Coordinates of C-alpha atoms in Angstrom, one line a residue:
Chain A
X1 CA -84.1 -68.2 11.4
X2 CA -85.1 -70.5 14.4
X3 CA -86.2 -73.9 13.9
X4 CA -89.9 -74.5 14.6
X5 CA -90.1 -77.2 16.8
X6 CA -92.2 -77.4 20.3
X7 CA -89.3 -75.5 21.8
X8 CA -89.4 -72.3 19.4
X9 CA -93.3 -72.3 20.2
X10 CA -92.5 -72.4 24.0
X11 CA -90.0 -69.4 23.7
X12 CA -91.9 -67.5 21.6
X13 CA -95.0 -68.3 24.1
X14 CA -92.8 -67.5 26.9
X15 CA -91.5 -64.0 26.2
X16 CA -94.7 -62.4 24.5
X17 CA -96.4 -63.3 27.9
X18 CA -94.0 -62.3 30.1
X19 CA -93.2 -59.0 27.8
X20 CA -97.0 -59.0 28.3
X21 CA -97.1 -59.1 31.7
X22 CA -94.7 -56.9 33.0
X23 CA -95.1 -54.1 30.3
X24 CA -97.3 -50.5 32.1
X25 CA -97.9 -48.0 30.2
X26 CA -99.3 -49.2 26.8
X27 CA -97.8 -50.1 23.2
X28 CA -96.0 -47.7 22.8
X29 CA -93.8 -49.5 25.6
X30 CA -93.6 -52.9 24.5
X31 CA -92.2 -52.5 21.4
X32 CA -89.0 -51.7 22.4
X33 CA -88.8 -54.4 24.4
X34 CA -90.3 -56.6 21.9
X35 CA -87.1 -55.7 19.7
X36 CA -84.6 -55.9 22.5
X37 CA -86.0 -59.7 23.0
X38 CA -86.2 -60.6 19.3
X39 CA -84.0 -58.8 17.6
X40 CA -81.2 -58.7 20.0
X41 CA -81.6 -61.4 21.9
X42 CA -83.1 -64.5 20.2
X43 CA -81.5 -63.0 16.6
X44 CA -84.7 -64.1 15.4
X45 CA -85.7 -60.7 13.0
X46 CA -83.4 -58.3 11.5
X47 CA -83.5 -54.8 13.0
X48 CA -84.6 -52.8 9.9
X49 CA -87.2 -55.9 9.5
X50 CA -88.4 -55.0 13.4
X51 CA -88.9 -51.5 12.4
X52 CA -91.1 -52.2 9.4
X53 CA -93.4 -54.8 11.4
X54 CA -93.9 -51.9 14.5
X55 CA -95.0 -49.3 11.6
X56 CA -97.3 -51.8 10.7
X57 CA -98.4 -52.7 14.0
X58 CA -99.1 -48.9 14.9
X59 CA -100.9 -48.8 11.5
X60 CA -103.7 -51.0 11.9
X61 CA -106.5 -50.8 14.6
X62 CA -106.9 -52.5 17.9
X63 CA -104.4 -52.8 20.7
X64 CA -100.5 -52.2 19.8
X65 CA -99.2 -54.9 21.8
X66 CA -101.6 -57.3 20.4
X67 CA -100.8 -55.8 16.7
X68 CA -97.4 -56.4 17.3
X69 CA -97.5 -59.5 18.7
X70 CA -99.5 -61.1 15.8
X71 CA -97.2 -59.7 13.1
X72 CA -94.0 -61.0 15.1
X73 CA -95.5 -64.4 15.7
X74 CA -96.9 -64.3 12.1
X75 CA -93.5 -63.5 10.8
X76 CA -92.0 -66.1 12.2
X77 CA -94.3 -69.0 11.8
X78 CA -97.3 -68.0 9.4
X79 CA -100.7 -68.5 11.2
X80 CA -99.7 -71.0 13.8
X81 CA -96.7 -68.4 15.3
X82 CA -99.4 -65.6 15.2
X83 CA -101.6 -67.6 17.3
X84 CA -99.5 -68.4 19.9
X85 CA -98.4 -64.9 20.0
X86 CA -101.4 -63.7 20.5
X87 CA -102.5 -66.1 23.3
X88 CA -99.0 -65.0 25.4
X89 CA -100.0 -61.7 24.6
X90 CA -103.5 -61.9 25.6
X91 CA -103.1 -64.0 28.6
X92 CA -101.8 -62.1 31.5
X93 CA -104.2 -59.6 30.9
X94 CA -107.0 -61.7 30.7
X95 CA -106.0 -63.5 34.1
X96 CA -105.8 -60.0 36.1
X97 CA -108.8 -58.9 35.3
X98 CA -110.5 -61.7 35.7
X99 CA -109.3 -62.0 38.9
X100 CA -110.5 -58.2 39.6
X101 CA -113.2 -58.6 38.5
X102 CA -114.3 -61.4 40.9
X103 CA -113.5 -59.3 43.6
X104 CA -114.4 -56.3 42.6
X105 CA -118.1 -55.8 44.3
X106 CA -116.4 -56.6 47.4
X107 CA -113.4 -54.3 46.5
X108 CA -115.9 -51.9 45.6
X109 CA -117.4 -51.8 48.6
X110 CA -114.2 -51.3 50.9
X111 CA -114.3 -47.8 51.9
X112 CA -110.4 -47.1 51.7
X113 CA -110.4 -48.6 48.3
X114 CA -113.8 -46.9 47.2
X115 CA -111.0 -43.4 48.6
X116 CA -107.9 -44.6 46.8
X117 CA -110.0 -45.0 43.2
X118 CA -111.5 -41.8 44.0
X119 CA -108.3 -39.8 44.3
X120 CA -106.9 -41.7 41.7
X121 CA -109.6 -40.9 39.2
X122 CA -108.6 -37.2 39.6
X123 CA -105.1 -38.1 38.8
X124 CA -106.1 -40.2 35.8
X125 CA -108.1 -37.2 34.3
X126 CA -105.4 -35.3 34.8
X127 CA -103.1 -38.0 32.7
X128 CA -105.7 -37.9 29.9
X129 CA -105.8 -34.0 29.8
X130 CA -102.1 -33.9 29.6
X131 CA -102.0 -36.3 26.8
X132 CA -104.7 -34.3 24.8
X133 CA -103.3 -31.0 25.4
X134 CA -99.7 -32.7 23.9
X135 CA -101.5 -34.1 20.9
X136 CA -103.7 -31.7 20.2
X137 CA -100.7 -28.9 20.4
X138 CA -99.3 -31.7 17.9
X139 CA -102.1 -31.3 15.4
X140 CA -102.5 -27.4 15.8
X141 CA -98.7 -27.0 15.2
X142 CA -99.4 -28.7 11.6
X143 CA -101.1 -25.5 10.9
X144 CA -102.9 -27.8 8.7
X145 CA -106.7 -26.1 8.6
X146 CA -108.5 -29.4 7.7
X147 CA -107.2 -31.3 10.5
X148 CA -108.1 -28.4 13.2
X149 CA -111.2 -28.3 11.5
X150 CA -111.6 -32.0 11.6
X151 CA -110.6 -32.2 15.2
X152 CA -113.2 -29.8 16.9
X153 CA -115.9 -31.4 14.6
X154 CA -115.4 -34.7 15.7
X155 CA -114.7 -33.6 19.4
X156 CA -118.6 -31.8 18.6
X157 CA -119.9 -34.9 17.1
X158 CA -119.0 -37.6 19.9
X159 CA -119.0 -35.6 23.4
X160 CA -122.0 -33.0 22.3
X161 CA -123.8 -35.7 19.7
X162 CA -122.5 -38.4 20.7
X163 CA -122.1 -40.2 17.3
X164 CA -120.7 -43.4 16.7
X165 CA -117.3 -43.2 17.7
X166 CA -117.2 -45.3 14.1
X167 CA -118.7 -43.2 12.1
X168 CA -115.9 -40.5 13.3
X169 CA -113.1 -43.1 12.9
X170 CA -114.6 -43.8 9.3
X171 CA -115.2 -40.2 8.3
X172 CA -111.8 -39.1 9.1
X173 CA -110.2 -41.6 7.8
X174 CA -112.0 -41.6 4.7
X175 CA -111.1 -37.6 4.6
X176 CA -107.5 -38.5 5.4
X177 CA -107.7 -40.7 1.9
X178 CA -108.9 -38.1 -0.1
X179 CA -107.0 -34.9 1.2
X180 CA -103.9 -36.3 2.4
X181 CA -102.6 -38.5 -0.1
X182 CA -102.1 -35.7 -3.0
X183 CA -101.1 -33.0 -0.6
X184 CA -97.9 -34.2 -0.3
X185 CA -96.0 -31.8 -2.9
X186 CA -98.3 -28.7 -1.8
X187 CA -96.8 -30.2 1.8
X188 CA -93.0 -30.1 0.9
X189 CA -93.2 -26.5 -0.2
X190 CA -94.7 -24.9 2.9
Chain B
X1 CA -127.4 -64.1 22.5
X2 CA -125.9 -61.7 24.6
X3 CA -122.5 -63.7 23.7
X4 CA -122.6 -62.4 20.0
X5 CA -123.5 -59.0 21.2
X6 CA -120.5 -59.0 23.0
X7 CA -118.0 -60.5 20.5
X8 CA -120.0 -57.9 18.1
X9 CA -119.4 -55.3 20.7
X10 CA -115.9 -55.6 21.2
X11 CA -115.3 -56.6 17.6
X12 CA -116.2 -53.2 16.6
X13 CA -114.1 -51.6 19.4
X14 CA -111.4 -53.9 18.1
X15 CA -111.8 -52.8 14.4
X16 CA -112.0 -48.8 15.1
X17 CA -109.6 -48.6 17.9
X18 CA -106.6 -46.3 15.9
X19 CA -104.2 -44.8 17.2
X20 CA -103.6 -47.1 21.2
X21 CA -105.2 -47.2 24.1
X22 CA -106.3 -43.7 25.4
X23 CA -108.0 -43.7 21.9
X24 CA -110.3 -46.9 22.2
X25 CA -111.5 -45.6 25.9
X26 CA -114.1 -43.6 24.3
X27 CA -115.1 -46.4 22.0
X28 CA -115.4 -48.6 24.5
X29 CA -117.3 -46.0 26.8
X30 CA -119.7 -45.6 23.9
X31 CA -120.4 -49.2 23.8
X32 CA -119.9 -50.5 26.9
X33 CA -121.8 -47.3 28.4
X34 CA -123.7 -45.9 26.5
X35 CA -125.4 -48.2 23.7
X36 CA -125.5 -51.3 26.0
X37 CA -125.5 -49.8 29.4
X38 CA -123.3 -53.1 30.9
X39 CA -121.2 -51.0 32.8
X40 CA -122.3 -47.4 34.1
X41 CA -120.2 -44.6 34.4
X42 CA -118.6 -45.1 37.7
X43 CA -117.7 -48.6 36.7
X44 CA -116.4 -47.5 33.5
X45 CA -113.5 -45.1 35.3
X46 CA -112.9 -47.9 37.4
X47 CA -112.1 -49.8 34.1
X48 CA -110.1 -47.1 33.2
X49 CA -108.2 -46.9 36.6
X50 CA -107.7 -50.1 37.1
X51 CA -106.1 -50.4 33.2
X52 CA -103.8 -47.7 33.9
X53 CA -102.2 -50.1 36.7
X54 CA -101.9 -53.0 35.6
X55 CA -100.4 -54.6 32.6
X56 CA -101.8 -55.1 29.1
X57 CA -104.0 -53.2 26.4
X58 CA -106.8 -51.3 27.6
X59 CA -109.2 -52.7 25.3
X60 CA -108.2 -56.3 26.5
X61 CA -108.8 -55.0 29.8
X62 CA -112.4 -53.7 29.6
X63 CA -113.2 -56.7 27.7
X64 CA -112.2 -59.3 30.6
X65 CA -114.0 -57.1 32.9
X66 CA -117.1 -56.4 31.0
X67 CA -117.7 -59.9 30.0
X68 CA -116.9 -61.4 33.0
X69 CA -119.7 -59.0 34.6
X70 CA -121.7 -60.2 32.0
X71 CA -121.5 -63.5 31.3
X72 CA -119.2 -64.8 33.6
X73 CA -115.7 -66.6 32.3
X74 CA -117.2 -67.9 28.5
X75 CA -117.9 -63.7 28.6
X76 CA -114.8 -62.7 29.1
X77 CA -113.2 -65.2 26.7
X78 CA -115.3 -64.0 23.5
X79 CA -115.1 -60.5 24.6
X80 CA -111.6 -60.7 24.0
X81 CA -111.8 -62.9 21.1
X82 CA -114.3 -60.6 19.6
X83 CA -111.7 -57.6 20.1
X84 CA -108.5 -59.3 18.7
X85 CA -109.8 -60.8 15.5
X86 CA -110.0 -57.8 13.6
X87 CA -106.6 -57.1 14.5
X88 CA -105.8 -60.3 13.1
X89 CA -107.1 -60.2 9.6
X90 CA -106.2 -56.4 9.3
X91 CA -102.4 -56.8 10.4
X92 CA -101.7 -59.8 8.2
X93 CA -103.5 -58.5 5.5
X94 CA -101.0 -55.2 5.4
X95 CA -98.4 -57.6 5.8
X96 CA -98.8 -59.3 2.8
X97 CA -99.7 -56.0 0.7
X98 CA -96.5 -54.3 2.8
X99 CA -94.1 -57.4 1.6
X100 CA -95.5 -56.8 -1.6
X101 CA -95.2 -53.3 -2.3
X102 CA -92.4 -52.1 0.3
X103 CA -94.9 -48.9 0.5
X104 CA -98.0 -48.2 2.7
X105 CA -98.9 -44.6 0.8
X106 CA -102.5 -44.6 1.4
X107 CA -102.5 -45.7 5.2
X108 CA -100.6 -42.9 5.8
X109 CA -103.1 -40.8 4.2
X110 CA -105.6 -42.3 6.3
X111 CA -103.5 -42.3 9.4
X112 CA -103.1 -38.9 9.0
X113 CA -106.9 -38.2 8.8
X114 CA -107.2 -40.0 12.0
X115 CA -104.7 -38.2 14.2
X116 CA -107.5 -35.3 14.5
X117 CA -109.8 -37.8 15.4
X118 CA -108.1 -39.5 17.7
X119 CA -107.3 -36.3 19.4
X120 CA -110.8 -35.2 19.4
X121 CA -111.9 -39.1 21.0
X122 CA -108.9 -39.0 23.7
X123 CA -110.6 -35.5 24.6
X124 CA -114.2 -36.6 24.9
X125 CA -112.9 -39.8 27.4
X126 CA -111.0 -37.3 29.5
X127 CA -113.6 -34.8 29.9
X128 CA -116.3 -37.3 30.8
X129 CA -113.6 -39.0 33.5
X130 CA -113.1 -35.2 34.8
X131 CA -116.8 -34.6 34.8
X132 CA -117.5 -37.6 36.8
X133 CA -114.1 -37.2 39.0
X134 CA -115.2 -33.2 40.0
X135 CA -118.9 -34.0 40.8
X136 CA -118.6 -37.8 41.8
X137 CA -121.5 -39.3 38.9
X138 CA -123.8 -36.1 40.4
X139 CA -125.7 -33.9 38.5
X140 CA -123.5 -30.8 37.0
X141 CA -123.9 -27.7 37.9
X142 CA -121.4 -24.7 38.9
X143 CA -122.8 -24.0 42.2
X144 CA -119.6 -24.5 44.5
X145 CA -121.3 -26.9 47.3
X146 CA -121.7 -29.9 44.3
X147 CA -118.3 -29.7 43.1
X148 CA -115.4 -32.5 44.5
X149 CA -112.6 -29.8 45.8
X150 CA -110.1 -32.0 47.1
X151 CA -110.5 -34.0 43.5
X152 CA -110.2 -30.2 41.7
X153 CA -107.1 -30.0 43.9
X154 CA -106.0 -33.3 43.0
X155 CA -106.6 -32.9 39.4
X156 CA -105.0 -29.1 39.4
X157 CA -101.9 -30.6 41.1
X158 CA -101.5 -33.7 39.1
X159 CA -101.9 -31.4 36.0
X160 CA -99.4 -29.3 36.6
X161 CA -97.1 -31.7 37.9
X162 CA -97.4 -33.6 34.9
X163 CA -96.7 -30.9 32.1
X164 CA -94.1 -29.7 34.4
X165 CA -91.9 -32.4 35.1
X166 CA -93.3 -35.4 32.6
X167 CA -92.9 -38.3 35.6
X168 CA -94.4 -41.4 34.6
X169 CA -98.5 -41.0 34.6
X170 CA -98.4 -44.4 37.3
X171 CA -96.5 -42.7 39.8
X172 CA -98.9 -39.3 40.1
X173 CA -102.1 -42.0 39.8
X174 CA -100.4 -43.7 42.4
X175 CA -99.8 -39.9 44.8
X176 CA -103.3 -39.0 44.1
X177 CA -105.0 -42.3 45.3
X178 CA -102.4 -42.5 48.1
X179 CA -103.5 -38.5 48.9
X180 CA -107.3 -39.6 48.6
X181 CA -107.0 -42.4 51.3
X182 CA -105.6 -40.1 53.7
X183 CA -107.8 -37.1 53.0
X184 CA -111.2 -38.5 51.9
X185 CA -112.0 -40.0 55.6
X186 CA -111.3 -36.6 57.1
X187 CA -113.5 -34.5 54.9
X188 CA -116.0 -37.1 53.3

């Protein structure tokens, strides 16, 4: 295990903002590299240790990178190491946008950027489709009937209702407790 | 006051968001949207755009943007803060119970409970982006004159291209805005 001095805070500061800050394309991207950084190249967590804390960090709610960050950083220092984690983590974010943001009536307002986001929200539709269409296919293929069922009723309750999105979050999850958990031998044998 | 509705705000989006970011969009859209009506619609797929092309969590992203709209800089700090603490108590909390009992039966159960929902949520923040992408935040109706053809077309092609050849989503966001600057002056 590193030592904890102002130098392991500065590394570990370091690389979760510039994993931060160079990583498109979501969570599910930056945990690899999160291993590759920690596990491979610092030697500061075990590899079977890594692949516990990402199941944990794709457990729990809220942003993956930030979940995985905090566990890391947690890990490795208790509250303080979480902290700073979560500070490189949060960071680079945090200065793009805000830096967007300041401009962005006046980007707005350009009319070959007001043509660029409008092409561009056609293509993110699309991307959105495409990743419904391969989870939902993911769920259908379960031939599970409660989670089909569970599926089109919440799709009903948020886009035609427009619940809560927590009260759907809660409700499923809640169902996921009671149904799930002693299905598992029924599960085995189908 | 409108300080602790945002850390409230974004604290719930924090808390409910399962299962990464095309999940939270809708969570965000219903409170950013349509409970508190800081951002509208058009904004709001901006937000999304905008996520998509730069780095870091989407969630994180809206809540710079919406708080700095807001309430300026102090806005877009406790936005932020209000959307990672729950991630805070909730990962180190199954840390501890994880170290302790090696096994996380029952948040699988749960996880497992949210995959439909989380499906169903992704869905909802698609359709509304397609909606608003097709007839450009107009009323909708399937008379052919209101309808955004060239988007269709972009959306049909970047569809297809997608489930055909899997490229990474940035590069086809990238082709369609890229198509949309040279076409949209030439058609309106």
């Amino acid at each position: 295990m590193a030592k904890r001095d102002l130098r392991f805070y500065w590394k570990l500061f370091s690389s979760t903002f510039t994993l931060s800050a160079f990583t498109f394309g979501g969570g599910y991207v930056i945990i690899p590299l999160m291993r590759k950084k920690f596990v491979q190249q610092y030697h500061w967590l075990e590899e079977d240790e890594m692949l516990d804390l990402t199941a944990i960090a794709q457990s729990s709610p809220g942003p993956i990178a930030v979940n995985a960050a905090i566990i890391i950083g947690y890990r490795l220092a208790g509250m303080l190491g979480a902290l700073v984690a979560i500070v490189g983590t949060v960071l680079p974010p945090l200065i793009i946008l805000s830096v967007i943001s300041l401009f962005y009536q006046a980007f707005r307002a350009n009319q070959v950027v007001a043509n660029v986001l409008r092409g561009m929200q056609a293509g993110v539709a699309a991307v959105i489709v495409d990743v419904t269409v391969t989870m939902g296919w993911g769920v259908a293929k379960e031939k599970n009937i409660l989670s089909i069922l569970m599926m089109a009723a919440a799709f009903v309750a948020t886009y035609v209702f427009n619940v809560n999105v927590a009260f759907i979050v809660l409700a499923c999850g809640l169902i996921g407790f009671l149904c799930f958990r002693q299905k598992k031998s029924g599960e085995v044998s189908k | 006051m409108i300080y602790l509705q945002l850390l409230w705000s974004f604290f719930q989006i924090g808390l409910f968001s399962f299962g990464g970011g095309y999940a939270s969009m809708r969570l965000i859209q219903n409170q950013v949207v349509t409970l508190h009506h800081w951002l509208d619609m058009t904004q709001f797929a901006d937000i999304i755009t905008i996520s998509q092309m730069t780095p870091g969590p989407v969630a994180i992203n809206s809540a710079t943007f919406v708080g700095t709209h807001i309430a300026g800089f102090w806005g877009s700090i406790v936005a932020t803060v209000g959307c990672v603490i729950p991630s805070c108590i909730i990962v180190i909390a199954l840390a501890k119970i994880y170290t302790k009992y090696r096994q996380l039966d029952a948040m699988q159960a749960v996880l497992k409970g949210l995959r439909p929902a989380v499906v169903a949520l992704i869905a909802s923040a698609g359709l509304s982006i397609l909606i608003l992408s097709l007839w450009q935040g107009g009323a909708v109706s399937w008379s052919p004159a209101s309808i955004d053809w060239i988007c269709a077309a972009l959306f049909a092609a970047a569809l297809f291209i997608l489930r055909k050849w899997k490229p990474n989503p940035i590069w086809v966001m990238v082709g369609c805005g890229i198509l949309g600057a040279c076409i949209f002056p030439f058609v309106g």
